[in-house]
Amino acid sequence: MHQPSFRFKKLVLFAALAFCGVRRGYFRFWDPNLTVTFFDVGQGDAALVQFPLGRTMLVDGGGGWTKSDLGTRILFPELTRLGILTLDTLLMSHPDNDHARGFLGIIDNLRVKELWLHQAWNVSPKRPLLEEIQTKYSQKKGKILWLDRTLSQTISGVNLKVIPLKGDLKSKNDQALILELSFAHCRILFTGDIERESERELSAGSVGKVHLLKIPHHGSYTSSTWKLLKNISPDWAVVSVGRYNTYGHPRKEILSRYRALGIPVFRTDFHGAIRFTVTPKGEVKCESYLGDCGVSRCR
Ligand SMILES: [Zn+2]
């Protein structure tokens, strides 16, 4: 009987490995693009940043105000589906339940190389949820980095910057960490739950044009001021909210503000998970659970 040649066997083996690699998401280690995915975590925030060539960062971990283990129930399966069993960075904007309770399940189920926390929360006494997360993470012998207001570093061509605001902001929401990512002329702004006071300071600074905005504080009427929106003039905006949430987020008057300025808004309660892919040439592609949601170019 005719035996397959050694070369043919090698080809079959290579094809099988490549197929498994693509299925497991290993192709991301060759992917030159920056990808940001806003997960549908109900009333809360969780966004995955996939840097070019594979490094990963989860900005907030959802969680809501119930004891439901959302990190295990939603984020763990979503991340493993993308082939992510190790997170390089887990970053918390602020230790509210709807942004951080999911960290507990994430830390339980995945390897997390570094936990990034905002220096503003390194105070005594610590918030109980933050204590719980730190204790759990320490048991795994992970590395905690307290970010001060001057962080600026580059990962695979993407510049990360913590936007510095003064330390005496009154509301705890206003003390949320604001993170800016810049890549290929595109600027992406994560705003946690900041409100008017932080927005006023942000507008007074030199933030300038932003291409993709994570809408502050789930579209609450205390955020998304005219001044900020006119100042940063985003091409795209995403609001992370739970369907029929009791807060009435996003507020109608806030949505009409975005509409009046011609800024398209995508919402996780309607569009499901929303993914933005930015190429090294500054082309942006938006995809959601409902299908393609447009293309653009950063200028
Ligand atoms: Zn929130």
mmCIF file of C-alpha atoms and ligand atoms in Angstrom:
data_model
loop_
_atom_site.group_PDB
_atom_site.id
_atom_site.type_symbol
_atom_site.label_atom_id
_atom_site.label_comp_id
_atom_site.label_asym_id
_atom_site.label_seq_id
_atom_site.Cartn_x
_atom_site.Cartn_y
_atom_site.Cartn_z
ATOM 1 C CA MET A 1 0.000 0.000 0.000
ATOM 2 C CA HIS A 2 1.161 3.543 -0.771
ATOM 3 C CA GLN A 3 2.475 5.277 2.393
ATOM 4 C CA PRO A 4 2.106 9.074 2.791
ATOM 5 C CA SER A 5 5.471 10.785 2.443
ATOM 6 C CA PHE A 6 7.263 12.282 5.436
ATOM 7 C CA ARG A 7 6.784 15.743 3.900
ATOM 8 C CA PHE A 8 3.030 15.191 3.586
ATOM 9 C CA LYS A 9 2.811 14.048 7.230
ATOM 10 C CA LYS A 10 4.684 17.169 8.303
ATOM 11 C CA LEU A 11 2.263 19.320 6.317
ATOM 12 C CA VAL A 12 -0.763 17.648 7.931
ATOM 13 C CA LEU A 13 0.780 18.092 11.396
ATOM 14 C CA PHE A 14 1.520 21.769 10.720
ATOM 15 C CA ALA A 15 -2.033 22.351 9.440
ATOM 16 C CA ALA A 16 -3.496 20.625 12.532
ATOM 17 C CA LEU A 17 -1.324 22.706 14.880
ATOM 18 C CA ALA A 18 -2.220 25.914 13.029
ATOM 19 C CA PHE A 19 -5.922 25.019 13.232
ATOM 20 C CA CYS A 20 -5.662 24.349 16.977
ATOM 21 C CA GLY A 21 -3.674 27.557 17.412
ATOM 22 C CA VAL A 22 -6.309 29.644 15.665
ATOM 23 C CA ARG A 23 -9.074 27.932 17.665
ATOM 24 C CA ARG A 24 -7.257 28.585 20.933
ATOM 25 C CA GLY A 25 -6.531 32.196 20.037
ATOM 26 C CA TYR A 26 -2.755 31.842 19.778
ATOM 27 C CA PHE A 27 -2.795 33.823 16.522
ATOM 28 C CA ARG A 28 -3.027 36.915 18.713
ATOM 29 C CA PHE A 29 0.726 36.624 19.314
ATOM 30 C CA TRP A 30 1.202 37.589 15.646
ATOM 31 C CA ASP A 31 -1.619 40.110 15.490
ATOM 32 C CA PRO A 32 -0.261 43.637 14.787
ATOM 33 C CA ASN A 33 -3.564 45.313 15.743
ATOM 34 C CA LEU A 34 -4.814 46.830 18.977
ATOM 35 C CA THR A 35 -8.194 45.441 19.998
ATOM 36 C CA VAL A 36 -10.531 46.773 22.672
ATOM 37 C CA THR A 37 -13.607 44.738 23.615
ATOM 38 C CA PHE A 38 -16.334 46.069 25.887
ATOM 39 C CA PHE A 39 -18.070 43.050 27.400
ATOM 40 C CA ASP A 40 -21.751 42.885 28.229
ATOM 41 C CA VAL A 41 -21.517 42.512 31.999
ATOM 42 C CA GLY A 42 -24.889 44.005 32.872
ATOM 43 C CA GLN A 43 -24.732 47.118 35.048
ATOM 44 C CA GLY A 44 -20.963 47.554 35.325
ATOM 45 C CA ASP A 45 -17.771 47.960 33.308
ATOM 46 C CA ALA A 46 -15.292 45.441 31.903
ATOM 47 C CA ALA A 47 -13.143 46.021 28.827
ATOM 48 C CA LEU A 48 -10.386 43.843 27.428
ATOM 49 C CA VAL A 49 -7.382 45.467 25.764
ATOM 50 C CA GLN A 50 -5.390 43.165 23.495
ATOM 51 C CA PHE A 51 -2.129 44.852 22.589
ATOM 52 C CA PRO A 52 -0.333 44.116 19.320
ATOM 53 C CA LEU A 53 1.585 40.818 19.600
ATOM 54 C CA GLY A 54 -0.525 39.405 22.381
ATOM 55 C CA ARG A 55 -0.248 41.205 25.707
ATOM 56 C CA THR A 56 -3.571 41.554 27.505
ATOM 57 C CA MET A 57 -5.119 43.934 30.022
ATOM 58 C CA LEU A 58 -8.594 43.860 31.555
ATOM 59 C CA VAL A 59 -9.828 47.301 32.562
ATOM 60 C CA ASP A 60 -12.381 46.710 35.339
ATOM 61 C CA GLY A 61 -14.123 43.402 35.925
ATOM 62 C CA GLY A 62 -17.839 44.156 36.247
ATOM 63 C CA GLY A 63 -19.671 42.606 39.150
ATOM 64 C CA GLY A 64 -22.877 44.482 39.867
ATOM 65 C CA TRP A 65 -24.269 45.009 43.321
ATOM 66 C CA THR A 66 -25.284 41.425 44.005
ATOM 67 C CA LYS A 67 -23.098 38.557 45.235
ATOM 68 C CA SER A 68 -23.303 36.886 41.804
ATOM 69 C CA ASP A 69 -19.846 35.683 40.720
ATOM 70 C CA LEU A 70 -19.760 37.463 37.401
ATOM 71 C CA GLY A 71 -16.004 37.006 36.947
ATOM 72 C CA THR A 72 -16.483 33.228 36.859
ATOM 73 C CA ARG A 73 -19.862 33.202 35.159
ATOM 74 C CA ILE A 74 -19.252 35.666 32.303
ATOM 75 C CA LEU A 75 -15.688 36.963 32.020
ATOM 76 C CA PHE A 76 -13.840 33.676 32.536
ATOM 77 C CA PRO A 77 -15.683 31.921 29.643
ATOM 78 C CA GLU A 78 -15.370 35.008 27.419
ATOM 79 C CA LEU A 79 -11.619 35.229 28.007
ATOM 80 C CA THR A 80 -10.920 31.510 27.575
ATOM 81 C CA ARG A 81 -12.951 31.562 24.352
ATOM 82 C CA LEU A 82 -10.412 34.130 23.122
ATOM 83 C CA GLY A 83 -7.583 31.808 24.176
ATOM 84 C CA ILE A 84 -6.668 33.910 27.205
ATOM 85 C CA LEU A 85 -5.756 31.871 30.280
ATOM 86 C CA THR A 86 -3.269 34.436 31.572
ATOM 87 C CA LEU A 87 -3.970 38.135 31.948
ATOM 88 C CA ASP A 88 -0.857 40.276 31.892
ATOM 89 C CA THR A 89 -2.605 43.111 33.692
ATOM 90 C CA LEU A 90 -5.800 43.510 35.661
ATOM 91 C CA LEU A 91 -6.538 47.199 36.139
ATOM 92 C CA MET A 92 -9.152 48.672 38.477
ATOM 93 C CA SER A 93 -10.526 52.157 37.860
ATOM 94 C CA HIS A 94 -12.076 52.261 41.350
ATOM 95 C CA PRO A 95 -13.215 49.699 43.904
ATOM 96 C CA ASP A 96 -16.990 49.902 43.397
ATOM 97 C CA ASN A 97 -18.851 46.593 43.095
ATOM 98 C CA ASP A 98 -19.918 47.165 39.507
ATOM 99 C CA HIS A 99 -16.287 47.601 38.405
ATOM 100 C CA ALA A 100 -14.366 45.352 40.747
ATOM 101 C CA ARG A 101 -16.421 42.537 42.296
ATOM 102 C CA GLY A 102 -15.764 40.429 39.185
ATOM 103 C CA PHE A 103 -12.022 40.528 40.038
ATOM 104 C CA LEU A 104 -12.605 37.821 42.656
ATOM 105 C CA GLY A 105 -13.732 35.256 40.077
ATOM 106 C CA ILE A 106 -11.046 36.365 37.602
ATOM 107 C CA ILE A 107 -8.288 35.878 40.191
ATOM 108 C CA ASP A 108 -9.764 32.485 41.130
ATOM 109 C CA ASN A 109 -9.862 31.172 37.572
ATOM 110 C CA LEU A 110 -7.064 32.821 35.612
ATOM 111 C CA ARG A 111 -3.414 33.587 36.102
ATOM 112 C CA VAL A 112 -3.032 37.342 36.593
ATOM 113 C CA LYS A 113 0.538 38.578 36.314
ATOM 114 C CA GLU A 114 -0.005 42.098 37.645
ATOM 115 C CA LEU A 115 -2.794 43.870 39.472
ATOM 116 C CA TRP A 116 -2.806 47.628 38.852
ATOM 117 C CA LEU A 117 -4.550 49.772 41.440
ATOM 118 C CA HIS A 118 -4.967 53.498 41.667
ATOM 119 C CA GLN A 119 -2.812 55.154 44.332
ATOM 120 C CA ALA A 120 -5.846 57.259 45.334
ATOM 121 C CA TRP A 121 -7.334 54.115 46.942
ATOM 122 C CA ASN A 122 -4.222 53.199 48.915
ATOM 123 C CA VAL A 123 -5.594 54.784 52.062
ATOM 124 C CA SER A 124 -6.524 53.546 55.490
ATOM 125 C CA PRO A 125 -9.040 52.111 56.157
ATOM 126 C CA LYS A 126 -9.285 50.438 52.760
ATOM 127 C CA ARG A 127 -12.637 49.758 51.116
ATOM 128 C CA PRO A 128 -13.777 46.207 52.147
ATOM 129 C CA LEU A 129 -13.982 44.953 48.544
ATOM 130 C CA LEU A 130 -10.482 46.216 47.823
ATOM 131 C CA GLU A 131 -9.183 44.446 50.955
ATOM 132 C CA GLU A 132 -10.876 41.224 49.824
ATOM 133 C CA ILE A 133 -9.363 41.449 46.336
ATOM 134 C CA GLN A 134 -5.891 42.256 47.658
ATOM 135 C CA THR A 135 -6.021 39.357 50.121
ATOM 136 C CA LYS A 136 -7.131 36.893 47.462
ATOM 137 C CA TYR A 137 -4.526 38.139 45.012
ATOM 138 C CA SER A 138 -1.729 38.023 47.608
ATOM 139 C CA GLN A 139 -2.550 34.357 48.258
ATOM 140 C CA LYS A 140 -1.728 33.761 44.584
ATOM 141 C CA LYS A 141 1.551 35.629 45.100
ATOM 142 C CA GLY A 142 0.746 38.122 42.356
ATOM 143 C CA LYS A 143 2.418 41.486 41.894
ATOM 144 C CA ILE A 144 0.485 44.631 42.876
ATOM 145 C CA LEU A 145 1.390 47.947 41.285
ATOM 146 C CA TRP A 146 0.011 51.141 42.817
ATOM 147 C CA LEU A 147 -0.306 53.596 39.957
ATOM 148 C CA ASP A 148 0.441 57.197 40.662
ATOM 149 C CA ARG A 149 -0.681 60.062 38.516
ATOM 150 C CA THR A 150 2.377 60.125 36.338
ATOM 151 C CA LEU A 151 2.251 56.641 34.806
ATOM 152 C CA SER A 152 3.274 56.688 31.175
ATOM 153 C CA GLN A 153 4.590 53.611 29.457
ATOM 154 C CA THR A 154 4.593 51.936 26.072
ATOM 155 C CA ILE A 155 3.463 48.362 25.427
ATOM 156 C CA SER A 156 3.952 46.996 21.901
ATOM 157 C CA GLY A 157 3.720 50.469 20.378
ATOM 158 C CA VAL A 158 0.684 51.504 22.449
ATOM 159 C CA ASN A 159 1.265 54.407 24.814
ATOM 160 C CA LEU A 160 -0.561 54.136 28.156
ATOM 161 C CA LYS A 161 -1.023 57.217 30.256
ATOM 162 C CA VAL A 162 -2.839 57.901 33.499
ATOM 163 C CA ILE A 163 -4.398 61.337 33.154
ATOM 164 C CA PRO A 164 -3.322 63.265 36.232
ATOM 165 C CA LEU A 165 -6.029 65.041 38.223
ATOM 166 C CA LYS A 166 -5.673 66.813 41.538
ATOM 167 C CA GLY A 167 -5.964 64.668 44.663
ATOM 168 C CA ASP A 168 -8.706 66.495 46.550
ATOM 169 C CA LEU A 169 -11.680 65.591 44.373
ATOM 170 C CA LYS A 170 -14.756 65.246 46.550
ATOM 171 C CA SER A 171 -16.810 62.389 45.134
ATOM 172 C CA LYS A 172 -15.399 58.850 45.138
ATOM 173 C CA ASN A 173 -16.545 58.444 41.546
ATOM 174 C CA ASP A 174 -14.445 61.448 40.596
ATOM 175 C CA GLN A 175 -11.377 59.686 41.958
ATOM 176 C CA ALA A 176 -11.654 56.908 39.396
ATOM 177 C CA LEU A 177 -8.523 56.336 37.375
ATOM 178 C CA ILE A 178 -8.620 57.840 33.886
ATOM 179 C CA LEU A 179 -6.558 55.935 31.336
ATOM 180 C CA GLU A 180 -5.604 57.022 27.861
ATOM 181 C CA LEU A 181 -4.297 54.664 25.175
ATOM 182 C CA SER A 182 -2.665 56.035 22.024
ATOM 183 C CA PHE A 183 -1.867 53.929 18.988
ATOM 184 C CA ALA A 184 -1.454 54.833 15.320
ATOM 185 C CA HIS A 185 -2.918 58.357 15.767
ATOM 186 C CA CYS A 186 -5.926 56.848 17.612
ATOM 187 C CA ARG A 187 -6.704 57.884 21.180
ATOM 188 C CA ILE A 188 -8.926 55.850 23.471
ATOM 189 C CA LEU A 189 -10.148 57.161 26.819
ATOM 190 C CA PHE A 190 -11.308 55.003 29.749
ATOM 191 C CA THR A 191 -13.116 57.158 32.255
ATOM 192 C CA GLY A 192 -14.430 54.852 34.991
ATOM 193 C CA ASP A 193 -17.269 56.614 36.804
ATOM 194 C CA ILE A 194 -15.927 60.172 36.750
ATOM 195 C CA GLU A 195 -18.419 62.997 37.152
ATOM 196 C CA ARG A 196 -18.607 66.757 36.589
ATOM 197 C CA GLU A 197 -15.692 67.759 38.797
ATOM 198 C CA SER A 198 -13.171 65.466 37.107
ATOM 199 C CA GLU A 199 -14.630 66.268 33.709
ATOM 200 C CA ARG A 200 -14.177 69.978 34.391
ATOM 201 C CA GLU A 201 -10.525 69.403 35.201
ATOM 202 C CA LEU A 202 -10.115 67.119 32.216
ATOM 203 C CA SER A 203 -11.603 69.748 29.902
ATOM 204 C CA ALA A 204 -9.356 72.427 31.346
ATOM 205 C CA GLY A 205 -6.282 70.299 30.590
ATOM 206 C CA SER A 206 -4.887 69.429 27.221
ATOM 207 C CA VAL A 207 -6.733 66.183 26.515
ATOM 208 C CA GLY A 208 -7.896 67.230 23.038
ATOM 209 C CA LYS A 209 -9.344 64.938 20.404
ATOM 210 C CA VAL A 210 -10.313 61.404 21.464
ATOM 211 C CA HIS A 211 -11.401 58.800 18.926
ATOM 212 C CA LEU A 212 -13.034 56.240 21.206
ATOM 213 C CA LEU A 213 -14.635 57.186 24.523
ATOM 214 C CA LYS A 214 -15.839 54.871 27.271
ATOM 215 C CA ILE A 215 -18.774 56.996 28.377
ATOM 216 C CA PRO A 216 -18.249 58.080 31.998
ATOM 217 C CA HIS A 217 -20.425 56.639 34.764
ATOM 218 C CA HIS A 218 -22.747 54.585 32.554
ATOM 219 C CA GLY A 219 -24.325 57.669 30.991
ATOM 220 C CA SER A 220 -25.418 59.194 34.305
ATOM 221 C CA TYR A 221 -26.761 62.758 34.277
ATOM 222 C CA THR A 222 -23.797 63.710 36.521
ATOM 223 C CA SER A 223 -21.307 63.073 33.677
ATOM 224 C CA SER A 224 -20.796 63.645 29.918
ATOM 225 C CA THR A 225 -20.832 67.430 30.262
ATOM 226 C CA TRP A 226 -21.211 69.503 27.094
ATOM 227 C CA LYS A 227 -17.808 71.015 27.732
ATOM 228 C CA LEU A 228 -16.005 67.678 27.872
ATOM 229 C CA LEU A 229 -17.769 66.228 24.845
ATOM 230 C CA LYS A 230 -17.076 69.336 22.760
ATOM 231 C CA ASN A 231 -13.490 69.334 23.964
ATOM 232 C CA ILE A 232 -12.678 65.708 23.119
ATOM 233 C CA SER A 233 -15.160 65.292 20.239
ATOM 234 C CA PRO A 234 -15.098 61.460 20.083
ATOM 235 C CA ASP A 235 -15.794 59.567 16.851
ATOM 236 C CA TRP A 236 -17.276 56.663 18.815
ATOM 237 C CA ALA A 237 -18.677 56.279 22.318
ATOM 238 C CA VAL A 238 -19.542 53.146 24.275
ATOM 239 C CA VAL A 239 -21.750 52.956 27.332
ATOM 240 C CA SER A 240 -21.645 49.871 29.530
ATOM 241 C CA VAL A 241 -25.051 49.348 31.153
ATOM 242 C CA GLY A 242 -27.442 46.658 32.308
ATOM 243 C CA ARG A 243 -30.740 46.215 30.544
ATOM 244 C CA TYR A 244 -33.625 47.822 32.483
ATOM 245 C CA ASN A 245 -31.223 48.949 35.217
ATOM 246 C CA THR A 246 -32.837 50.758 38.132
ATOM 247 C CA TYR A 247 -30.673 53.887 37.717
ATOM 248 C CA GLY A 248 -32.196 54.777 34.364
ATOM 249 C CA HIS A 249 -28.720 54.623 32.763
ATOM 250 C CA PRO A 250 -27.960 55.846 30.212
ATOM 251 C CA ARG A 251 -30.089 58.929 30.834
ATOM 252 C CA LYS A 252 -32.190 60.129 27.906
ATOM 253 C CA GLU A 253 -30.937 63.697 28.230
ATOM 254 C CA ILE A 254 -27.344 62.460 28.072
ATOM 255 C CA LEU A 255 -27.998 60.332 24.991
ATOM 256 C CA SER A 256 -29.599 63.312 23.278
ATOM 257 C CA ARG A 257 -26.459 65.320 24.080
ATOM 258 C CA TYR A 258 -24.336 62.765 22.173
ATOM 259 C CA ARG A 259 -26.911 62.737 19.369
ATOM 260 C CA ALA A 260 -26.869 66.531 19.096
ATOM 261 C CA LEU A 261 -23.078 66.436 18.682
ATOM 262 C CA GLY A 262 -23.262 63.656 16.068
ATOM 263 C CA ILE A 263 -21.391 61.131 18.244
ATOM 264 C CA PRO A 264 -22.598 57.554 17.662
ATOM 265 C CA VAL A 265 -23.265 55.677 20.914
ATOM 266 C CA PHE A 266 -22.995 51.917 21.268
ATOM 267 C CA ARG A 267 -24.482 50.289 24.346
ATOM 268 C CA THR A 268 -23.686 46.898 25.801
ATOM 269 C CA ASP A 269 -27.309 46.258 26.856
ATOM 270 C CA PHE A 270 -28.401 46.572 23.232
ATOM 271 C CA HIS A 271 -25.370 45.742 21.052
ATOM 272 C CA GLY A 272 -23.913 43.091 23.419
ATOM 273 C CA ALA A 273 -20.123 42.882 23.462
ATOM 274 C CA ILE A 274 -18.587 45.584 21.249
ATOM 275 C CA ARG A 275 -15.126 45.221 19.751
ATOM 276 C CA PHE A 276 -12.929 47.891 18.168
ATOM 277 C CA THR A 277 -9.915 46.825 16.140
ATOM 278 C CA VAL A 278 -7.281 49.470 15.375
ATOM 279 C CA THR A 279 -4.687 48.696 12.704
ATOM 280 C CA PRO A 280 -1.149 50.159 12.698
ATOM 281 C CA LYS A 281 -2.384 52.461 9.888
ATOM 282 C CA GLY A 282 -5.039 53.964 12.186
ATOM 283 C CA GLU A 283 -8.029 52.238 10.598
ATOM 284 C CA VAL A 284 -10.755 51.368 13.094
ATOM 285 C CA LYS A 285 -13.330 48.636 12.690
ATOM 286 C CA CYS A 286 -16.297 48.231 15.011
ATOM 287 C CA GLU A 287 -18.067 44.903 15.484
ATOM 288 C CA SER A 288 -20.810 43.988 17.912
ATOM 289 C CA TYR A 289 -22.973 41.040 18.821
ATOM 290 C CA LEU A 290 -25.507 42.500 16.380
ATOM 291 C CA GLY A 291 -22.964 42.648 13.525
ATOM 292 C CA ASP A 292 -20.599 45.175 11.966
ATOM 293 C CA CYS A 293 -21.047 48.682 13.326
ATOM 294 C CA GLY A 294 -18.799 50.711 11.044
ATOM 295 C CA VAL A 295 -15.287 51.650 10.021
ATOM 296 C CA SER A 296 -13.354 54.850 10.461
ATOM 297 C CA ARG A 297 -9.846 56.247 10.319
ATOM 298 C CA CYS A 298 -8.048 58.181 13.052
ATOM 299 C CA ARG A 299 -6.663 61.522 11.929
HETATM 300 ZN ZN ZN B 1 -19.965 52.201 37.763
#
